[in-house]
CSV table of C-alpha atoms and ligand atoms in Angstrom, one decimal:
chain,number,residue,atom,x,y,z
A,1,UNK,CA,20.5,-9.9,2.8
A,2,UNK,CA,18.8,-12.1,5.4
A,3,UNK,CA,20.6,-12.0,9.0
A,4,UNK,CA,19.8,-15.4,10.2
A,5,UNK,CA,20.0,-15.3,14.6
A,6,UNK,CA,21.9,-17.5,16.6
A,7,UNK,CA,20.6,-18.9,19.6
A,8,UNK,CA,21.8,-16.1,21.8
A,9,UNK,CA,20.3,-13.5,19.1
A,10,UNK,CA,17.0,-15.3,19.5
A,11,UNK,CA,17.4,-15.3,23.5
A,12,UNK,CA,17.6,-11.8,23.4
A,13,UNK,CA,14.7,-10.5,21.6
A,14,UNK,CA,12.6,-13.2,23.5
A,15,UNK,CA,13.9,-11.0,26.4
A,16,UNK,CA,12.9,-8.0,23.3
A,17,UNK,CA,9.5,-9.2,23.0
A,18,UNK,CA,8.2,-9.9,26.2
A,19,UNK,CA,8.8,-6.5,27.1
A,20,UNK,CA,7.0,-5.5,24.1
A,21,UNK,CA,3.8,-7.5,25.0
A,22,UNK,CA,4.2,-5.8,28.9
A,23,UNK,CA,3.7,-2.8,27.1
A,24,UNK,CA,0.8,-3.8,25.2
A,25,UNK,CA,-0.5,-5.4,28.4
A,26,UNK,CA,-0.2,-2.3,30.5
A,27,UNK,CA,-1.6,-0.2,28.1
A,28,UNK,CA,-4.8,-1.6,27.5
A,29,UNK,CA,-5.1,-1.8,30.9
A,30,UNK,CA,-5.3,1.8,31.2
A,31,UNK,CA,-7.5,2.7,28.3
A,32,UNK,CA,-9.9,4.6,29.1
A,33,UNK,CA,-12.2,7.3,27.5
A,34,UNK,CA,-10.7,10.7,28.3
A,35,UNK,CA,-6.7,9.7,28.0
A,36,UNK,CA,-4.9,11.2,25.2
A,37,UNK,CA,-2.7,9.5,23.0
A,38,UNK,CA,0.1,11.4,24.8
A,39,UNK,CA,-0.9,9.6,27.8
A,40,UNK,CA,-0.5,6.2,26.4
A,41,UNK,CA,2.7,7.4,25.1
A,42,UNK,CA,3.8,8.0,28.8
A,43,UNK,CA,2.9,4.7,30.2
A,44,UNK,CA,4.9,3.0,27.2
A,45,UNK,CA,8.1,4.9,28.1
A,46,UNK,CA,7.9,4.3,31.4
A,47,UNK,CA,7.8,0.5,30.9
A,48,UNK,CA,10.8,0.4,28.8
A,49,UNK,CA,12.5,3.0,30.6
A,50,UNK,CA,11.9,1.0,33.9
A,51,UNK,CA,13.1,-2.2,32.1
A,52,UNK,CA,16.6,-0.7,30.9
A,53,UNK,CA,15.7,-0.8,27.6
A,54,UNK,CA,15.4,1.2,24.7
A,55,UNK,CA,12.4,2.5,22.9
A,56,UNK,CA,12.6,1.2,19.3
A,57,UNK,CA,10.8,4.2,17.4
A,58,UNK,CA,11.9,7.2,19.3
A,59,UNK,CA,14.4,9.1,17.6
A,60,UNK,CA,14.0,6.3,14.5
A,61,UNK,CA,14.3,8.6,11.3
A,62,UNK,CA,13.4,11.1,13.7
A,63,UNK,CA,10.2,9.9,15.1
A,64,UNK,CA,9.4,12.4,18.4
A,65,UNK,CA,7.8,9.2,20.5
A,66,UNK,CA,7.8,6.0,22.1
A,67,UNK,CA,4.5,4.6,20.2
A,68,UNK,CA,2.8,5.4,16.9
A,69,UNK,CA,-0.8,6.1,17.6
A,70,UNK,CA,-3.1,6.1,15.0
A,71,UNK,CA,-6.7,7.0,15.3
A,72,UNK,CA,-9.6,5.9,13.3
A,73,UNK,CA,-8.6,6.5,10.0
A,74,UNK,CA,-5.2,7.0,10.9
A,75,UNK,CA,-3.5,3.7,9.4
A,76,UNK,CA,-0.4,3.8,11.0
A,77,UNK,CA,2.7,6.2,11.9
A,78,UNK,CA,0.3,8.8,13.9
A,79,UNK,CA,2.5,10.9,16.6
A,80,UNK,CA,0.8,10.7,19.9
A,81,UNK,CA,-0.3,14.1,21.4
A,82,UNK,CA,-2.0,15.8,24.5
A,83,UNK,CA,-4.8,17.0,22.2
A,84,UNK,CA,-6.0,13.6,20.6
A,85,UNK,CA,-8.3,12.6,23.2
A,86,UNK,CA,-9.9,8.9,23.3
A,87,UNK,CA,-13.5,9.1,23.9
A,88,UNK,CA,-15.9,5.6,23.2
A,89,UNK,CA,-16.0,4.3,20.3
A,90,UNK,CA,-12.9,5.3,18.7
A,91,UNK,CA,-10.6,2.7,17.1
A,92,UNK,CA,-7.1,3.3,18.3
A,93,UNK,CA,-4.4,1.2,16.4
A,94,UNK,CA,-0.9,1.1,18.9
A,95,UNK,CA,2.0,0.1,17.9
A,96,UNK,CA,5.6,-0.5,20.4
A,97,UNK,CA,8.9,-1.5,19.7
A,98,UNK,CA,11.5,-1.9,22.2
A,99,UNK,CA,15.0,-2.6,22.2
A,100,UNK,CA,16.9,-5.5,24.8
A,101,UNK,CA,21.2,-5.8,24.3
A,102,UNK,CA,20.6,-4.4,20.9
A,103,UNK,CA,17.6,-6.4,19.5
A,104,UNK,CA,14.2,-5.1,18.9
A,105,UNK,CA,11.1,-6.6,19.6
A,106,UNK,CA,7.8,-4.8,18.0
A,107,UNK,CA,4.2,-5.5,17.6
A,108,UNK,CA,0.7,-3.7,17.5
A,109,UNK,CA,-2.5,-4.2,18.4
A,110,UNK,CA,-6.2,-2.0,17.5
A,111,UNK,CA,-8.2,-1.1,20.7
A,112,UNK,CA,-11.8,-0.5,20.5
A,113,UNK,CA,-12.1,2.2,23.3
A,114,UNK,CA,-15.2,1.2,25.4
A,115,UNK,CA,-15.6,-2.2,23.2
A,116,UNK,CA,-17.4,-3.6,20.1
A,117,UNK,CA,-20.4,-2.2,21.2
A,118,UNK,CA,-19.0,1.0,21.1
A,119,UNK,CA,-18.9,1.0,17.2
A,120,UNK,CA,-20.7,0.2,14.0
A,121,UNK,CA,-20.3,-3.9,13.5
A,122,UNK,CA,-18.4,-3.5,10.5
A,123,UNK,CA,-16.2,-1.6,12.7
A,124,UNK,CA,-16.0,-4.6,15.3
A,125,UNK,CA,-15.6,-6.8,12.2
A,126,UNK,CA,-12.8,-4.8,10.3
A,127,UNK,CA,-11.0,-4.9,14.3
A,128,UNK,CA,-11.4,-8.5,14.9
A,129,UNK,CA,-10.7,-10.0,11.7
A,130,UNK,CA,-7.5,-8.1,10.8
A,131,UNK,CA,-6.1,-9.9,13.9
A,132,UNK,CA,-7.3,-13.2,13.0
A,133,UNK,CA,-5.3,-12.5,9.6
A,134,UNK,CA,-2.5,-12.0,12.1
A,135,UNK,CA,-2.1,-15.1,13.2
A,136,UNK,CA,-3.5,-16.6,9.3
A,137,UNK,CA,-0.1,-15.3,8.5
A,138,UNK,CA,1.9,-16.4,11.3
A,139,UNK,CA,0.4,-20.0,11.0
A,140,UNK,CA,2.4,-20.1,7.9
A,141,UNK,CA,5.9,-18.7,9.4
A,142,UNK,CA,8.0,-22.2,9.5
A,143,UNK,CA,11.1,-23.7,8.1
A,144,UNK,CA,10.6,-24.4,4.6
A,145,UNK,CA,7.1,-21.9,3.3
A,146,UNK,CA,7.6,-18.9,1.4
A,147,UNK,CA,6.9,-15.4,1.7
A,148,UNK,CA,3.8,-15.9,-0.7
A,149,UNK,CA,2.6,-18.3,1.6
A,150,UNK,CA,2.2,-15.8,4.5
A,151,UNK,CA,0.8,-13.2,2.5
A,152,UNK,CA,-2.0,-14.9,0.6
A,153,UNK,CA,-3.1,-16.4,4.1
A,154,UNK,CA,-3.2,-12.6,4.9
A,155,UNK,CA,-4.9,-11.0,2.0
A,156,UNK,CA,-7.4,-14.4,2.0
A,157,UNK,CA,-9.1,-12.9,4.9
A,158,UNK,CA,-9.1,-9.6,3.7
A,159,UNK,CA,-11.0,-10.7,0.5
A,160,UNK,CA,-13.3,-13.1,2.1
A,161,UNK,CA,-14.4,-8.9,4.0
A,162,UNK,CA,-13.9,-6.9,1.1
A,163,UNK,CA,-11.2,-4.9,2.8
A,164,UNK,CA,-8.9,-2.6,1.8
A,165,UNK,CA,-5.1,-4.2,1.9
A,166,UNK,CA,-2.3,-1.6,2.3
A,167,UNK,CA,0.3,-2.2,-0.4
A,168,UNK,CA,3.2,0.5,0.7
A,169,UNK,CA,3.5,-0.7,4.1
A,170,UNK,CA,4.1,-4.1,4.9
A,171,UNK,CA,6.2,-6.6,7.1
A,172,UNK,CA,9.8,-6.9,7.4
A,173,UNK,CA,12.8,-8.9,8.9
A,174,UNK,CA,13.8,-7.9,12.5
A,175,UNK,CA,17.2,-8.1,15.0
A,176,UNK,CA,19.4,-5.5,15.1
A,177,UNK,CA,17.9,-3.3,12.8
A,178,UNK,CA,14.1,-2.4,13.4
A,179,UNK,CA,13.8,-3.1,9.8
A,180,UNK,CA,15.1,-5.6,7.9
A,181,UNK,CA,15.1,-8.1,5.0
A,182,UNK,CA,12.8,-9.2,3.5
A,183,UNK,CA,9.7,-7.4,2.9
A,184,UNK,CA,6.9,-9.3,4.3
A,185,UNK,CA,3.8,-8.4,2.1
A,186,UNK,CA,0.0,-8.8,3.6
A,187,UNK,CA,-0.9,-10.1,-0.3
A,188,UNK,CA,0.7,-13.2,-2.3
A,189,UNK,CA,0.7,-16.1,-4.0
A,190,UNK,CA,1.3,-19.1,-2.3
A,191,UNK,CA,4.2,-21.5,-3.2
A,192,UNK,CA,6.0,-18.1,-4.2
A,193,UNK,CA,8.4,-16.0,-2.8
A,194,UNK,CA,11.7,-16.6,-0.9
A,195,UNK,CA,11.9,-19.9,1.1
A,196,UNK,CA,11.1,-19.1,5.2
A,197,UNK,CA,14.3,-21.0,7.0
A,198,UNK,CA,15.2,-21.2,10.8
A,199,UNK,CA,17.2,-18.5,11.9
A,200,UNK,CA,14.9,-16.2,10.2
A,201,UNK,CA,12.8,-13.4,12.7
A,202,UNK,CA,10.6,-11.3,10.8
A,203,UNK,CA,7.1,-8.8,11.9
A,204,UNK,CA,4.2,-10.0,10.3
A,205,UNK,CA,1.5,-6.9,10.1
A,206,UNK,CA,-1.8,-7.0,8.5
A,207,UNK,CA,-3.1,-3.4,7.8
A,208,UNK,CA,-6.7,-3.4,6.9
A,209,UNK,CA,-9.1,-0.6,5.7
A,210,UNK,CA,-12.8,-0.7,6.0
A,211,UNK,CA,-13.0,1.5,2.4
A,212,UNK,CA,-10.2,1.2,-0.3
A,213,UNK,CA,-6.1,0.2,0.2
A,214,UNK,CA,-5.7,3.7,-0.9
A,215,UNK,CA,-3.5,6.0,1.6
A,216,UNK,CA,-1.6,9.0,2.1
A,217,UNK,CA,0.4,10.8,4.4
A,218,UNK,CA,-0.2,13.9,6.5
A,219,UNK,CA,1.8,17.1,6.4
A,220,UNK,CA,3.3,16.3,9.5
A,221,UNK,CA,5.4,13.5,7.5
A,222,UNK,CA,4.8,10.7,9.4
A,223,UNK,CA,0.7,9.5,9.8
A,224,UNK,CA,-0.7,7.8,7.2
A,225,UNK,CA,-4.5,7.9,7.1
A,226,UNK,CA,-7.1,6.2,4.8
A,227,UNK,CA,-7.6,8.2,1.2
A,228,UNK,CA,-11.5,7.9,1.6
A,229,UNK,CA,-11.5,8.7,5.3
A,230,UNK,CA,-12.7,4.8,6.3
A,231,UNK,CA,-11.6,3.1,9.5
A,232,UNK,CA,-8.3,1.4,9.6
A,233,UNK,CA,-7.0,-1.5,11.8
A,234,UNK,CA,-3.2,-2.7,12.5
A,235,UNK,CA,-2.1,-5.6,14.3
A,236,UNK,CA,1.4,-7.2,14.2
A,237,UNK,CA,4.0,-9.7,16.4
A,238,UNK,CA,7.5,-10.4,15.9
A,239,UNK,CA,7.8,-14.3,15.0
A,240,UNK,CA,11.3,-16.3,15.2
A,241,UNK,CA,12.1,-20.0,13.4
A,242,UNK,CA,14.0,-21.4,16.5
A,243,UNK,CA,15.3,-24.7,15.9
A,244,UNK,CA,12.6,-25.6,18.2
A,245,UNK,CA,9.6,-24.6,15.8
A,246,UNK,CA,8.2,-20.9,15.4
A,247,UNK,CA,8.1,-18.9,18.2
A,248,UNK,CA,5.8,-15.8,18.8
A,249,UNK,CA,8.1,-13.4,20.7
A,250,UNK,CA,6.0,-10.7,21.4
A,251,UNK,CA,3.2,-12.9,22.3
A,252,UNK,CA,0.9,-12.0,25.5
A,253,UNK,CA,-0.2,-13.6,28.1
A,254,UNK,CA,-3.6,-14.4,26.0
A,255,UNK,CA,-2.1,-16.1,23.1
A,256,UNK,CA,0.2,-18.8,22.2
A,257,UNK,CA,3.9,-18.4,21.7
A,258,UNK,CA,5.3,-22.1,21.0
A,259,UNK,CA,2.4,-22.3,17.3
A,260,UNK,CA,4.2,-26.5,17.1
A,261,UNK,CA,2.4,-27.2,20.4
A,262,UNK,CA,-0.7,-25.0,20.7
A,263,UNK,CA,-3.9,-24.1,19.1
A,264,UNK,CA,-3.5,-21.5,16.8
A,265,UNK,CA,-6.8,-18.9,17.7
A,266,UNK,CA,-9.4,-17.7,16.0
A,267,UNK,CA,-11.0,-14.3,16.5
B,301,LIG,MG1,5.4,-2.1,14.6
B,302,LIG,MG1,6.9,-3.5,12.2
C-alpha cells in the first residue's frame, strides 16, 4: 500500500533530508586517506545526534551503525569498522539515513578517496556514470510516469557501460517507515509499472558493478559484495511529488532540489 504525505509529512522529511545531505557534506569533507570507516561512522552520528534526530539504520533489523560503508567491491550494507582503513584509490560507497519527527530521509553517494586519478578510468567511469543514472531516474519521478519509466532511464545508462545492474536490491517508498511501497527497480520498461502520483516519496538507488549483477552476502549477514570481486558504485536521494513539482529532499548544496525549475546535471 502506497502512503501518500500530506503537506506537513512532506515538511518534515524536507527537514529529514537536509540533514541527510549535511551528513553527506561533512563527510566528504573529512575524507581522507588513513580514516577508517569507523571514523566516518563517528562524524555521521555526531551530526544527527547534534541535530536531535535519529539515525535511520542503527538498530534497523539490527544493524550495529549509523552508515553502511561499503568498500570496493562491497555493494552495499558493509558495517563500518576501526580496521577498514581508506588509503587512495579506494572506492568507498556511503550511505545515511536519518530520522526528523518520525520521517526518514536517506541517500548515498560513492567517494573516490584521493579522486579519479586515483583509480583505473573504468573505475572513474563506473563512479561517475552510476550517479548520472541517479538523477536519469529521478528526471522521470513526476505525477503521472510509472515505475518502468524510472527504471529503464536507470538501466539505459547501465547498458550503454556494459554494467552489472543489481536485481535484489533496489528502491523503495519512504516516510515513516525506512522502507516502503513500492519497489523501485534500477531496470524497466517504460510506459509500465504503477502510475507515479503526488503525494508519493520514494529512494531512487542505482547500484552498479563494473563485472556482472551477480552478488552475495558475507557471513557477517549484512555486506553484500560483487560475486566476481569487481568494483561496485551506489548512489541514491530521497525524491517527493509535492504539489509543487518533484522535489529532491536530500539534495546538496551542489545539485538541484526543485527538477520543474532547474537543469537537471549531467556527470
Ligand atoms: Mg540508503
Ligand atoms: Mg534506500
Amino acid at each position: 500500500m502506497i502512503l501518500k504525505k500530506s503537506a506537513s509529512d512532506l515538511e518534515k522529511m524536507a527537514r529529514a533530508g537536509a540533514l541527510v545531505a549535511k551528513m553527506h557534506e561533512e563527510l566528504a569533507a573529512a575524507l581522507t586517506p588513513g580514516m577508517s570507516t569507523l571514523d566516518l561512522d563517528r562524524i555521521a552520528e555526531q551530526v544527527v545526534v547534534g541535530a536531535g534526530a535519529i539515525p535511520s539504520f542503527k538498530g534497523y533489523r539490527g544493524f550495529p551503525a549509523t552508515l553502511c560503508t561499503s568498500i570496493n567491491h562491497q555493494i552495499v550494507h558493509g558495517i563500518p569498522s576501526k580496521d577498514v582503513v581508506l588509503d587512495e584509490g579506494d572506492v568507498v560507497s556511503i550511505d545515511a539515513g536519518a530520522i526528523v519527527d518520525g520521517f526518514h530521509g536517506d541517500s548515498a553517494v560513492t567517494l573516490i578517496v584521493g579522486g579519479e586519478s586515483a583509480v583505473d578510468p573504468a573505475v572513474a567511469t563506473l563512479v561517475r556514470e552510476t550517479r548520472n543514472a541517479l538523477w536519469r531516474g529521478l528526471e522521470q519521478v513526476r505525477d503521472g510516469s510509472r515505475l518502468g519509466d524510472v527504471g529503464a532511464a536507470i538501466e539505459a545508462v547501465a547498458d550503454r557501460h556494459g554494467f552489472g545492474v543489481v536485481r535484489e536490491y533496489v528502491g523503495h517508498g519512504i516516510g515513516r517507515s525506512l522502507h516502503e511501497d513500492p519497489s523501485v527497480p534500477n531496470y524497466g520498461r517504460p510506459g509500465r509499472g504503477m502510475k507515479l502520483t503526488t503525494g508519493w516519496a520514494i529512494a531512487v538507488e542505482p547500484m552498479f558493478n563494473l563485472g556482472t549483477a551477480a552478488n552475495e552476502t558475507l557471513d557477517d549477514g549484512w555486506t553484500v559484495v560483487t560475486a566476481d570481486g569487481a568494483v561496485s558504485a551506489h548512489w541514491e536521494h530521497t525524491i517527493a511529488i509535492t504539489p509543487d513539482g518533484p522535489v529532491v529532499l536530500t539534495a546538496r548544496s551542489d545539485e538541484p532540489s526543485h527538477l520543474l525549475d532547474s537543469a537537471i546535471p549531467q556527470y
